[in-house]
């Protein structure tokens, strides 16, 4: 009995030591990228795909899309563990590849002038190490683009039935016209244990010169959802607004798009999830507005995001509009819609907007 008890004690001690060593590994491996990083500008496709010297002009209409592609995992039968669902990985490598190709085909068919994407894996356990950026670039050709990393996790043994693993991901901004100035800004995040599971939240700024000497400033954002209290969400918006106001003060044109993890509609949803609180319109700086408020009701009837805590069931699964755009008042909105793909390829559907840069009075 004494020998058995001793063996059990040794086994328990070994397990505790392994757990302690793993926690040390996670904490030592954890890091955040420094703030105010300049991003590299690359091009997709061959030289023939580009319109040289294509410049954005005041008084002309352009199209912009925002799309959270959900690291290629979220078919409509998929549920994610951090939303209360089951899965941590995509179904398989073929499913990831097919999903990215399907979403790339959507973008290619719509052919917008600018595209903002979130949750693009470049190397991840959860996405079977498919480089989704390289794959997407085969469809989204003839664009300048920037990639801002916002997720580079150590190997996570959580959840125990399907460890999330090590993952690298980021946000991508595509532009038909040349991007000449870029920056990655590191957002304030929760300091609780959840930071080890969540993204290294950031936004990117891509500036495109105009013929009038000003710039079109594209902000690509993916704000906090999991474990973020009100002070974190408020701090993220406050930081974002400061940069936007500085660009606006210079006479530039600002479009800020992406996944805000706030309900962008004015309708109030009862018993809403933590990650879908109403967007605080009252916090918007003077000179800025939510572009969705210019949309016709029938064009935004479909919501841009579904609850991923369960497989999607039409008419039963809770849906929200978390994706959209903030624009400065020198940007006119001509058309705005939440595209309806019934969440077949991601838990988010794309949002599409046609806009015009307005002439100064």
mmCIF file of C-alpha atoms in Angstrom:
data_model
loop_
_atom_site.group_PDB
_atom_site.id
_atom_site.type_symbol
_atom_site.label_atom_id
_atom_site.label_comp_id
_atom_site.label_asym_id
_atom_site.label_seq_id
_atom_site.Cartn_x
_atom_site.Cartn_y
_atom_site.Cartn_z
ATOM 1 C CA UNK A 1 0.000 0.000 0.000
ATOM 2 C CA UNK A 2 2.863 2.340 0.864
ATOM 3 C CA UNK A 3 4.546 1.619 -2.480
ATOM 4 C CA UNK A 4 1.287 2.215 -4.366
ATOM 5 C CA UNK A 5 0.725 5.488 -2.523
ATOM 6 C CA UNK A 6 4.276 6.537 -3.289
ATOM 7 C CA UNK A 7 3.837 5.779 -6.988
ATOM 8 C CA UNK A 8 0.586 7.770 -7.088
ATOM 9 C CA UNK A 9 2.299 10.651 -5.338
ATOM 10 C CA UNK A 10 5.144 10.615 -7.854
ATOM 11 C CA UNK A 11 2.692 10.558 -10.773
ATOM 12 C CA UNK A 12 0.785 13.509 -9.325
ATOM 13 C CA UNK A 13 4.023 15.405 -8.748
ATOM 14 C CA UNK A 14 5.170 14.761 -12.326
ATOM 15 C CA UNK A 15 1.813 15.967 -13.664
ATOM 16 C CA UNK A 16 2.013 19.128 -11.543
ATOM 17 C CA UNK A 17 5.572 19.776 -12.713
ATOM 18 C CA UNK A 18 4.524 19.355 -16.347
ATOM 19 C CA UNK A 19 1.608 21.739 -15.830
ATOM 20 C CA UNK A 20 3.850 24.268 -14.116
ATOM 21 C CA UNK A 21 6.442 24.004 -16.889
ATOM 22 C CA UNK A 22 3.738 24.511 -19.506
ATOM 23 C CA UNK A 23 2.369 27.612 -17.757
ATOM 24 C CA UNK A 24 5.881 29.036 -17.610
ATOM 25 C CA UNK A 25 6.291 28.277 -21.334
ATOM 26 C CA UNK A 26 3.039 30.078 -22.207
ATOM 27 C CA UNK A 27 3.861 33.134 -20.105
ATOM 28 C CA UNK A 28 7.466 33.357 -21.327
ATOM 29 C CA UNK A 29 6.382 32.863 -24.962
ATOM 30 C CA UNK A 30 3.646 35.486 -24.749
ATOM 31 C CA UNK A 31 4.566 38.751 -26.410
ATOM 32 C CA UNK A 32 2.990 41.754 -28.075
ATOM 33 C CA UNK A 33 4.302 43.495 -31.135
ATOM 34 C CA UNK A 34 5.526 47.031 -30.503
ATOM 35 C CA UNK A 35 3.262 49.946 -31.319
ATOM 36 C CA UNK A 36 3.556 52.132 -34.412
ATOM 37 C CA UNK A 37 5.117 49.564 -36.716
ATOM 38 C CA UNK A 38 5.498 50.461 -40.385
ATOM 39 C CA UNK A 39 3.939 47.750 -42.545
ATOM 40 C CA UNK A 40 5.366 46.397 -45.773
ATOM 41 C CA UNK A 41 3.369 47.119 -48.939
ATOM 42 C CA UNK A 42 3.210 44.248 -51.445
ATOM 43 C CA UNK A 43 1.314 43.549 -54.666
ATOM 44 C CA UNK A 44 -0.848 40.651 -55.801
ATOM 45 C CA UNK A 45 -0.797 39.178 -59.289
ATOM 46 C CA UNK A 46 1.610 39.926 -62.103
ATOM 47 C CA UNK A 47 2.467 43.268 -63.633
ATOM 48 C CA UNK A 48 -0.263 42.943 -66.254
ATOM 49 C CA UNK A 49 -2.911 42.900 -63.504
ATOM 50 C CA UNK A 50 -2.097 46.481 -62.459
ATOM 51 C CA UNK A 51 -3.337 49.778 -63.765
ATOM 52 C CA UNK A 52 -0.245 51.928 -63.400
ATOM 53 C CA UNK A 53 -0.700 55.370 -61.872
ATOM 54 C CA UNK A 54 -4.300 54.623 -60.929
ATOM 55 C CA UNK A 55 -5.163 57.442 -58.556
ATOM 56 C CA UNK A 56 -8.193 57.921 -56.335
ATOM 57 C CA UNK A 57 -10.079 61.052 -57.338
ATOM 58 C CA UNK A 58 -12.462 63.342 -55.526
ATOM 59 C CA UNK A 59 -15.995 63.230 -56.931
ATOM 60 C CA UNK A 60 -15.839 59.646 -58.253
ATOM 61 C CA UNK A 61 -17.564 56.553 -56.873
ATOM 62 C CA UNK A 62 -15.601 53.633 -55.410
ATOM 63 C CA UNK A 63 -16.472 50.310 -53.784
ATOM 64 C CA UNK A 64 -15.105 48.983 -50.509
ATOM 65 C CA UNK A 65 -15.764 45.645 -48.801
ATOM 66 C CA UNK A 66 -15.022 44.395 -45.283
ATOM 67 C CA UNK A 67 -14.935 40.646 -44.628
ATOM 68 C CA UNK A 68 -14.000 38.636 -41.531
ATOM 69 C CA UNK A 69 -13.078 35.292 -43.103
ATOM 70 C CA UNK A 70 -12.962 33.363 -39.800
ATOM 71 C CA UNK A 71 -9.614 31.642 -40.562
ATOM 72 C CA UNK A 72 -11.392 29.502 -43.140
ATOM 73 C CA UNK A 73 -13.082 27.314 -40.526
ATOM 74 C CA UNK A 74 -16.618 28.579 -40.094
ATOM 75 C CA UNK A 75 -18.911 26.664 -42.370
ATOM 76 C CA UNK A 76 -22.503 27.077 -41.205
ATOM 77 C CA UNK A 77 -22.382 23.762 -39.326
ATOM 78 C CA UNK A 78 -19.320 24.890 -37.343
ATOM 79 C CA UNK A 79 -19.326 25.972 -33.677
ATOM 80 C CA UNK A 80 -16.339 27.567 -31.922
ATOM 81 C CA UNK A 81 -15.230 26.655 -28.394
ATOM 82 C CA UNK A 82 -14.704 30.263 -27.238
ATOM 83 C CA UNK A 83 -18.329 31.011 -28.132
ATOM 84 C CA UNK A 84 -19.519 27.976 -26.176
ATOM 85 C CA UNK A 85 -19.348 25.583 -29.104
ATOM 86 C CA UNK A 86 -17.365 22.435 -29.721
ATOM 87 C CA UNK A 87 -14.596 22.958 -32.249
ATOM 88 C CA UNK A 88 -11.215 24.625 -32.047
ATOM 89 C CA UNK A 89 -9.877 23.607 -35.462
ATOM 90 C CA UNK A 90 -11.382 23.709 -38.900
ATOM 91 C CA UNK A 91 -12.821 20.413 -40.115
ATOM 92 C CA UNK A 92 -9.773 19.532 -42.256
ATOM 93 C CA UNK A 93 -7.233 21.078 -44.633
ATOM 94 C CA UNK A 94 -9.484 20.568 -47.660
ATOM 95 C CA UNK A 95 -12.298 22.440 -45.927
ATOM 96 C CA UNK A 96 -10.007 25.397 -45.147
ATOM 97 C CA UNK A 97 -8.734 25.545 -48.719
ATOM 98 C CA UNK A 98 -12.232 25.337 -50.167
ATOM 99 C CA UNK A 99 -13.498 28.030 -47.797
ATOM 100 C CA UNK A 100 -10.728 30.494 -48.637
ATOM 101 C CA UNK A 101 -11.165 29.818 -52.352
ATOM 102 C CA UNK A 102 -14.916 30.390 -52.025
ATOM 103 C CA UNK A 103 -14.459 33.709 -50.237
ATOM 104 C CA UNK A 104 -11.720 34.717 -52.670
ATOM 105 C CA UNK A 105 -14.125 34.027 -55.506
ATOM 106 C CA UNK A 106 -16.738 36.284 -53.885
ATOM 107 C CA UNK A 107 -14.248 39.147 -53.687
ATOM 108 C CA UNK A 108 -13.048 38.515 -57.221
ATOM 109 C CA UNK A 109 -16.616 38.542 -58.550
ATOM 110 C CA UNK A 110 -17.610 41.741 -56.720
ATOM 111 C CA UNK A 111 -14.253 43.304 -57.685
ATOM 112 C CA UNK A 112 -14.252 46.184 -55.186
ATOM 113 C CA UNK A 113 -11.627 48.916 -55.257
ATOM 114 C CA UNK A 114 -10.672 48.276 -51.633
ATOM 115 C CA UNK A 115 -11.007 45.255 -49.344
ATOM 116 C CA UNK A 116 -10.493 44.951 -45.585
ATOM 117 C CA UNK A 117 -10.129 41.406 -44.208
ATOM 118 C CA UNK A 118 -9.810 40.026 -40.702
ATOM 119 C CA UNK A 119 -8.822 36.622 -39.244
ATOM 120 C CA UNK A 120 -6.478 35.654 -42.057
ATOM 121 C CA UNK A 121 -4.191 32.821 -40.915
ATOM 122 C CA UNK A 122 -0.705 32.569 -42.345
ATOM 123 C CA UNK A 123 0.378 29.539 -40.258
ATOM 124 C CA UNK A 124 -1.941 27.878 -37.787
ATOM 125 C CA UNK A 125 -2.654 24.562 -36.124
ATOM 126 C CA UNK A 126 -6.351 25.444 -36.254
ATOM 127 C CA UNK A 127 -6.195 25.932 -40.045
ATOM 128 C CA UNK A 128 -3.844 23.024 -40.845
ATOM 129 C CA UNK A 129 -0.983 25.417 -41.667
ATOM 130 C CA UNK A 130 -2.654 26.679 -44.833
ATOM 131 C CA UNK A 131 -1.190 30.074 -45.719
ATOM 132 C CA UNK A 132 -4.528 31.778 -46.285
ATOM 133 C CA UNK A 133 -2.969 35.079 -47.337
ATOM 134 C CA UNK A 134 -1.042 33.451 -50.172
ATOM 135 C CA UNK A 135 -4.122 31.507 -51.224
ATOM 136 C CA UNK A 136 -6.398 34.566 -51.083
ATOM 137 C CA UNK A 137 -3.890 36.538 -53.158
ATOM 138 C CA UNK A 138 -4.431 34.125 -56.039
ATOM 139 C CA UNK A 139 -8.016 35.411 -56.273
ATOM 140 C CA UNK A 140 -7.561 39.030 -55.197
ATOM 141 C CA UNK A 141 -5.164 40.062 -57.969
ATOM 142 C CA UNK A 142 -4.072 43.498 -59.108
ATOM 143 C CA UNK A 143 -4.054 45.000 -55.601
ATOM 144 C CA UNK A 144 -1.518 46.610 -53.325
ATOM 145 C CA UNK A 145 -1.839 45.140 -49.839
ATOM 146 C CA UNK A 146 -0.591 45.324 -46.270
ATOM 147 C CA UNK A 147 -0.676 42.590 -43.630
ATOM 148 C CA UNK A 148 -0.765 43.447 -39.908
ATOM 149 C CA UNK A 149 -0.231 40.530 -37.532
ATOM 150 C CA UNK A 150 -2.573 40.427 -34.556
ATOM 151 C CA UNK A 151 -2.219 36.829 -33.388
ATOM 152 C CA UNK A 152 0.972 34.845 -32.715
ATOM 153 C CA UNK A 153 0.226 32.411 -29.930
ATOM 154 C CA UNK A 154 2.381 29.744 -28.298
ATOM 155 C CA UNK A 155 1.004 26.209 -28.492
ATOM 156 C CA UNK A 156 -2.234 26.281 -26.486
ATOM 157 C CA UNK A 157 -3.392 22.967 -24.975
ATOM 158 C CA UNK A 158 -6.902 24.322 -24.659
ATOM 159 C CA UNK A 159 -9.579 23.068 -25.033
ATOM 160 C CA UNK A 160 -8.321 19.645 -23.894
ATOM 161 C CA UNK A 161 -10.346 17.688 -26.489
ATOM 162 C CA UNK A 162 -8.897 19.713 -29.407
ATOM 163 C CA UNK A 163 -5.969 21.971 -28.379
ATOM 164 C CA UNK A 164 -6.015 25.258 -30.275
ATOM 165 C CA UNK A 165 -2.289 24.933 -30.940
ATOM 166 C CA UNK A 166 0.064 27.649 -32.229
ATOM 167 C CA UNK A 167 -1.394 30.165 -34.655
ATOM 168 C CA UNK A 168 -0.329 33.244 -36.609
ATOM 169 C CA UNK A 169 -2.974 35.476 -38.127
ATOM 170 C CA UNK A 170 -3.681 39.063 -39.033
ATOM 171 C CA UNK A 171 -5.701 41.697 -40.857
ATOM 172 C CA UNK A 172 -5.189 42.515 -44.540
ATOM 173 C CA UNK A 173 -5.936 45.705 -46.465
ATOM 174 C CA UNK A 174 -6.165 45.576 -50.273
ATOM 175 C CA UNK A 175 -6.203 48.637 -52.535
ATOM 176 C CA UNK A 176 -6.330 49.028 -56.327
ATOM 177 C CA UNK A 177 -4.418 52.292 -55.928
ATOM 178 C CA UNK A 178 -0.949 52.496 -54.450
ATOM 179 C CA UNK A 179 -0.567 52.577 -50.668
ATOM 180 C CA UNK A 180 2.316 54.872 -49.766
ATOM 181 C CA UNK A 181 2.119 55.218 -45.973
ATOM 182 C CA UNK A 182 1.279 52.509 -43.414
ATOM 183 C CA UNK A 183 1.208 51.890 -39.705
ATOM 184 C CA UNK A 184 0.171 49.156 -37.271
ATOM 185 C CA UNK A 185 -1.216 50.405 -33.940
ATOM 186 C CA UNK A 186 -1.335 48.119 -30.890
ATOM 187 C CA UNK A 187 -4.654 48.453 -29.086
ATOM 188 C CA UNK A 188 -5.067 48.219 -25.305
ATOM 189 C CA UNK A 189 -6.225 44.719 -24.339
ATOM 190 C CA UNK A 190 -7.474 42.880 -21.258
ATOM 191 C CA UNK A 191 -4.767 42.022 -18.732
ATOM 192 C CA UNK A 192 -6.648 38.972 -17.449
ATOM 193 C CA UNK A 193 -5.678 35.379 -18.300
ATOM 194 C CA UNK A 194 -7.878 35.631 -21.403
ATOM 195 C CA UNK A 195 -5.132 37.613 -23.131
ATOM 196 C CA UNK A 196 -3.254 34.343 -23.674
ATOM 197 C CA UNK A 197 -6.190 33.020 -25.738
ATOM 198 C CA UNK A 198 -7.310 36.234 -27.422
ATOM 199 C CA UNK A 199 -5.758 38.220 -30.262
ATOM 200 C CA UNK A 200 -3.020 40.811 -29.952
ATOM 201 C CA UNK A 201 -5.577 43.419 -30.914
ATOM 202 C CA UNK A 202 -4.525 46.092 -33.364
ATOM 203 C CA UNK A 203 -5.646 48.218 -36.253
ATOM 204 C CA UNK A 204 -3.776 49.187 -39.393
ATOM 205 C CA UNK A 205 -3.714 52.496 -41.252
ATOM 206 C CA UNK A 206 -3.112 52.540 -45.006
ATOM 207 C CA UNK A 207 -2.860 55.954 -46.646
ATOM 208 C CA UNK A 208 -3.457 56.427 -50.371
ATOM 209 C CA UNK A 209 -2.446 59.753 -51.918
ATOM 210 C CA UNK A 210 -5.022 61.789 -53.855
ATOM 211 C CA UNK A 211 -4.632 64.207 -56.732
ATOM 212 C CA UNK A 212 -5.495 67.139 -54.428
ATOM 213 C CA UNK A 213 -2.564 66.480 -52.104
ATOM 214 C CA UNK A 214 -4.678 64.854 -49.389
ATOM 215 C CA UNK A 215 -4.976 61.144 -48.566
ATOM 216 C CA UNK A 216 -7.639 58.492 -48.352
ATOM 217 C CA UNK A 217 -6.940 56.831 -44.990
ATOM 218 C CA UNK A 218 -8.175 53.245 -44.646
ATOM 219 C CA UNK A 219 -8.382 51.964 -41.077
ATOM 220 C CA UNK A 220 -8.755 48.182 -40.725
ATOM 221 C CA UNK A 221 -9.939 47.129 -37.252
ATOM 222 C CA UNK A 222 -10.805 44.023 -35.270
ATOM 223 C CA UNK A 223 -11.817 45.116 -31.787
ATOM 224 C CA UNK A 224 -11.981 42.955 -28.656
ATOM 225 C CA UNK A 225 -14.725 40.458 -27.984
ATOM 226 C CA UNK A 226 -13.743 37.836 -25.398
ATOM 227 C CA UNK A 227 -13.261 38.847 -21.788
ATOM 228 C CA UNK A 228 -13.031 42.545 -22.570
ATOM 229 C CA UNK A 229 -14.668 44.782 -19.996
ATOM 230 C CA UNK A 230 -16.137 48.175 -20.812
ATOM 231 C CA UNK A 231 -12.924 50.020 -19.948
ATOM 232 C CA UNK A 232 -10.963 47.987 -22.515
ATOM 233 C CA UNK A 233 -13.564 48.547 -25.227
ATOM 234 C CA UNK A 234 -13.740 52.261 -24.405
ATOM 235 C CA UNK A 235 -9.950 52.521 -24.417
ATOM 236 C CA UNK A 236 -9.695 50.877 -27.819
ATOM 237 C CA UNK A 237 -12.235 53.243 -29.368
ATOM 238 C CA UNK A 238 -10.617 56.270 -27.724
ATOM 239 C CA UNK A 239 -7.225 55.375 -29.192
ATOM 240 C CA UNK A 240 -8.721 54.718 -32.628
ATOM 241 C CA UNK A 241 -10.567 58.026 -32.566
ATOM 242 C CA UNK A 242 -7.431 60.018 -31.749
ATOM 243 C CA UNK A 243 -5.678 58.794 -34.892
ATOM 244 C CA UNK A 244 -8.776 59.311 -37.006
ATOM 245 C CA UNK A 245 -9.219 62.869 -35.718
ATOM 246 C CA UNK A 246 -5.574 63.668 -36.468
ATOM 247 C CA UNK A 247 -5.991 62.497 -40.069
ATOM 248 C CA UNK A 248 -9.261 64.414 -40.407
ATOM 249 C CA UNK A 249 -7.650 67.579 -39.058
ATOM 250 C CA UNK A 250 -5.121 67.347 -41.906
ATOM 251 C CA UNK A 251 -7.982 67.456 -44.397
ATOM 252 C CA UNK A 252 -7.782 63.748 -45.234
ATOM 253 C CA UNK A 253 -10.673 61.383 -45.979
ATOM 254 C CA UNK A 254 -11.202 58.586 -43.446
ATOM 255 C CA UNK A 255 -12.902 55.196 -43.815
ATOM 256 C CA UNK A 256 -12.598 52.887 -40.840
ATOM 257 C CA UNK A 257 -13.922 49.390 -41.451
ATOM 258 C CA UNK A 258 -13.809 45.890 -40.065
ATOM 259 C CA UNK A 259 -15.177 43.782 -37.236
ATOM 260 C CA UNK A 260 -16.108 46.123 -34.390
ATOM 261 C CA UNK A 261 -17.570 43.422 -32.116
ATOM 262 C CA UNK A 262 -20.398 45.837 -31.392
ATOM 263 C CA UNK A 263 -23.932 45.840 -32.776
ATOM 264 C CA UNK A 264 -23.760 48.481 -35.502
ATOM 265 C CA UNK A 265 -27.523 48.741 -35.943
ATOM 266 C CA UNK A 266 -29.647 51.150 -33.957
ATOM 267 C CA UNK A 267 -32.160 48.448 -33.046
ATOM 268 C CA UNK A 268 -31.848 47.165 -29.483
ATOM 269 C CA UNK A 269 -31.472 43.390 -29.035
ATOM 270 C CA UNK A 270 -32.625 41.961 -25.702
ATOM 271 C CA UNK A 271 -30.363 39.553 -23.788
ATOM 272 C CA UNK A 272 -27.509 40.368 -26.134
ATOM 273 C CA UNK A 273 -24.189 38.563 -25.914
ATOM 274 C CA UNK A 274 -21.185 40.242 -24.320
ATOM 275 C CA UNK A 275 -19.474 40.636 -27.678
ATOM 276 C CA UNK A 276 -22.452 42.316 -29.342
ATOM 277 C CA UNK A 277 -23.198 45.323 -27.153
ATOM 278 C CA UNK A 278 -24.636 48.344 -29.013
ATOM 279 C CA UNK A 279 -22.030 50.515 -30.690
ATOM 280 C CA UNK A 280 -21.690 53.711 -28.601
ATOM 281 C CA UNK A 281 -22.710 56.246 -31.225
ATOM 282 C CA UNK A 282 -22.416 59.007 -28.658
ATOM 283 C CA UNK A 283 -18.657 58.364 -28.488
ATOM 284 C CA UNK A 284 -18.065 59.211 -32.161
ATOM 285 C CA UNK A 285 -15.956 62.350 -32.603
ATOM 286 C CA UNK A 286 -17.391 65.382 -34.345
ATOM 287 C CA UNK A 287 -17.179 64.929 -38.096
ATOM 288 C CA UNK A 288 -17.660 61.142 -38.072
ATOM 289 C CA UNK A 289 -20.675 58.851 -38.433
ATOM 290 C CA UNK A 290 -21.598 55.197 -38.893
ATOM 291 C CA UNK A 291 -22.077 54.522 -42.598
ATOM 292 C CA UNK A 292 -24.815 51.957 -41.876
ATOM 293 C CA UNK A 293 -27.109 54.825 -40.853
ATOM 294 C CA UNK A 294 -27.200 55.846 -44.542
ATOM 295 C CA UNK A 295 -28.412 52.412 -45.663
ATOM 296 C CA UNK A 296 -31.921 51.446 -46.701
ATOM 297 C CA UNK A 297 -33.610 49.074 -44.257
ATOM 298 C CA UNK A 298 -34.001 46.312 -46.853
ATOM 299 C CA UNK A 299 -30.259 46.435 -47.662
ATOM 300 C CA UNK A 300 -29.230 45.680 -44.084
ATOM 301 C CA UNK A 301 -32.045 43.325 -43.102
ATOM 302 C CA UNK A 302 -29.538 40.458 -43.142
ATOM 303 C CA UNK A 303 -27.069 40.616 -40.260
ATOM 304 C CA UNK A 304 -23.353 40.301 -40.932
ATOM 305 C CA UNK A 305 -22.502 37.800 -38.177
ATOM 306 C CA UNK A 306 -24.029 34.751 -36.519
ATOM 307 C CA UNK A 307 -23.599 33.338 -33.023
ATOM 308 C CA UNK A 308 -20.900 30.682 -33.444
ATOM 309 C CA UNK A 309 -21.740 28.863 -30.224
ATOM 310 C CA UNK A 310 -23.834 26.401 -32.233
ATOM 311 C CA UNK A 311 -24.256 25.313 -35.852
ATOM 312 C CA UNK A 312 -26.272 27.843 -37.798
ATOM 313 C CA UNK A 313 -30.019 27.253 -37.910
ATOM 314 C CA UNK A 314 -31.877 29.800 -39.999
ATOM 315 C CA UNK A 315 -34.527 31.599 -38.003
ATOM 316 C CA UNK A 316 -33.227 30.250 -34.695
ATOM 317 C CA UNK A 317 -29.548 31.194 -34.348
ATOM 318 C CA UNK A 318 -29.007 34.714 -33.007
ATOM 319 C CA UNK A 319 -27.421 37.057 -35.538
ATOM 320 C CA UNK A 320 -25.921 40.535 -35.256
ATOM 321 C CA UNK A 321 -24.345 43.183 -37.463
ATOM 322 C CA UNK A 322 -20.834 43.555 -36.055
ATOM 323 C CA UNK A 323 -19.117 44.564 -39.286
ATOM 324 C CA UNK A 324 -19.257 47.886 -41.057
ATOM 325 C CA UNK A 325 -17.694 51.290 -41.554
ATOM 326 C CA UNK A 326 -17.138 54.604 -39.819
ATOM 327 C CA UNK A 327 -16.649 57.486 -42.270
ATOM 328 C CA UNK A 328 -15.661 61.126 -41.969
ATOM 329 C CA UNK A 329 -18.180 63.699 -43.142
ATOM 330 C CA UNK A 330 -16.193 64.406 -46.316
ATOM 331 C CA UNK A 331 -17.015 60.860 -47.461
ATOM 332 C CA UNK A 332 -20.437 60.411 -49.057
ATOM 333 C CA UNK A 333 -22.189 57.030 -48.867
ATOM 334 C CA UNK A 334 -24.158 56.172 -52.009
ATOM 335 C CA UNK A 335 -24.939 52.490 -51.337
ATOM 336 C CA UNK A 336 -24.500 50.164 -48.362
ATOM 337 C CA UNK A 337 -25.482 46.527 -47.898
ATOM 338 C CA UNK A 338 -24.894 43.491 -45.698
ATOM 339 C CA UNK A 339 -24.313 40.792 -48.319
ATOM 340 C CA UNK A 340 -26.295 37.596 -47.692
ATOM 341 C CA UNK A 341 -24.319 34.377 -48.157
ATOM 342 C CA UNK A 342 -26.186 32.618 -45.312
ATOM 343 C CA UNK A 343 -22.877 32.201 -43.446
ATOM 344 C CA UNK A 344 -21.910 29.362 -45.786
ATOM 345 C CA UNK A 345 -18.191 30.153 -45.722
ATOM 346 C CA UNK A 346 -17.644 32.148 -42.521
ATOM 347 C CA UNK A 347 -19.556 33.152 -39.406
ATOM 348 C CA UNK A 348 -19.393 36.640 -40.948
ATOM 349 C CA UNK A 349 -20.819 37.743 -44.269
ATOM 350 C CA UNK A 350 -19.209 40.664 -46.117
ATOM 351 C CA UNK A 351 -20.387 44.267 -45.971
ATOM 352 C CA UNK A 352 -20.191 46.310 -49.168
ATOM 353 C CA UNK A 353 -20.278 50.081 -49.534
ATOM 354 C CA UNK A 354 -20.117 52.489 -52.458
ATOM 355 C CA UNK A 355 -18.697 55.875 -51.519
ATOM 356 C CA UNK A 356 -17.514 59.167 -52.954
ATOM 357 C CA UNK A 357 -14.874 61.573 -51.664
ATOM 358 C CA UNK A 358 -16.619 64.940 -51.511
ATOM 359 C CA UNK A 359 -15.215 68.185 -52.794
ATOM 360 C CA UNK A 360 -14.316 70.792 -50.204
ATOM 361 C CA UNK A 361 -16.696 73.709 -50.028
#
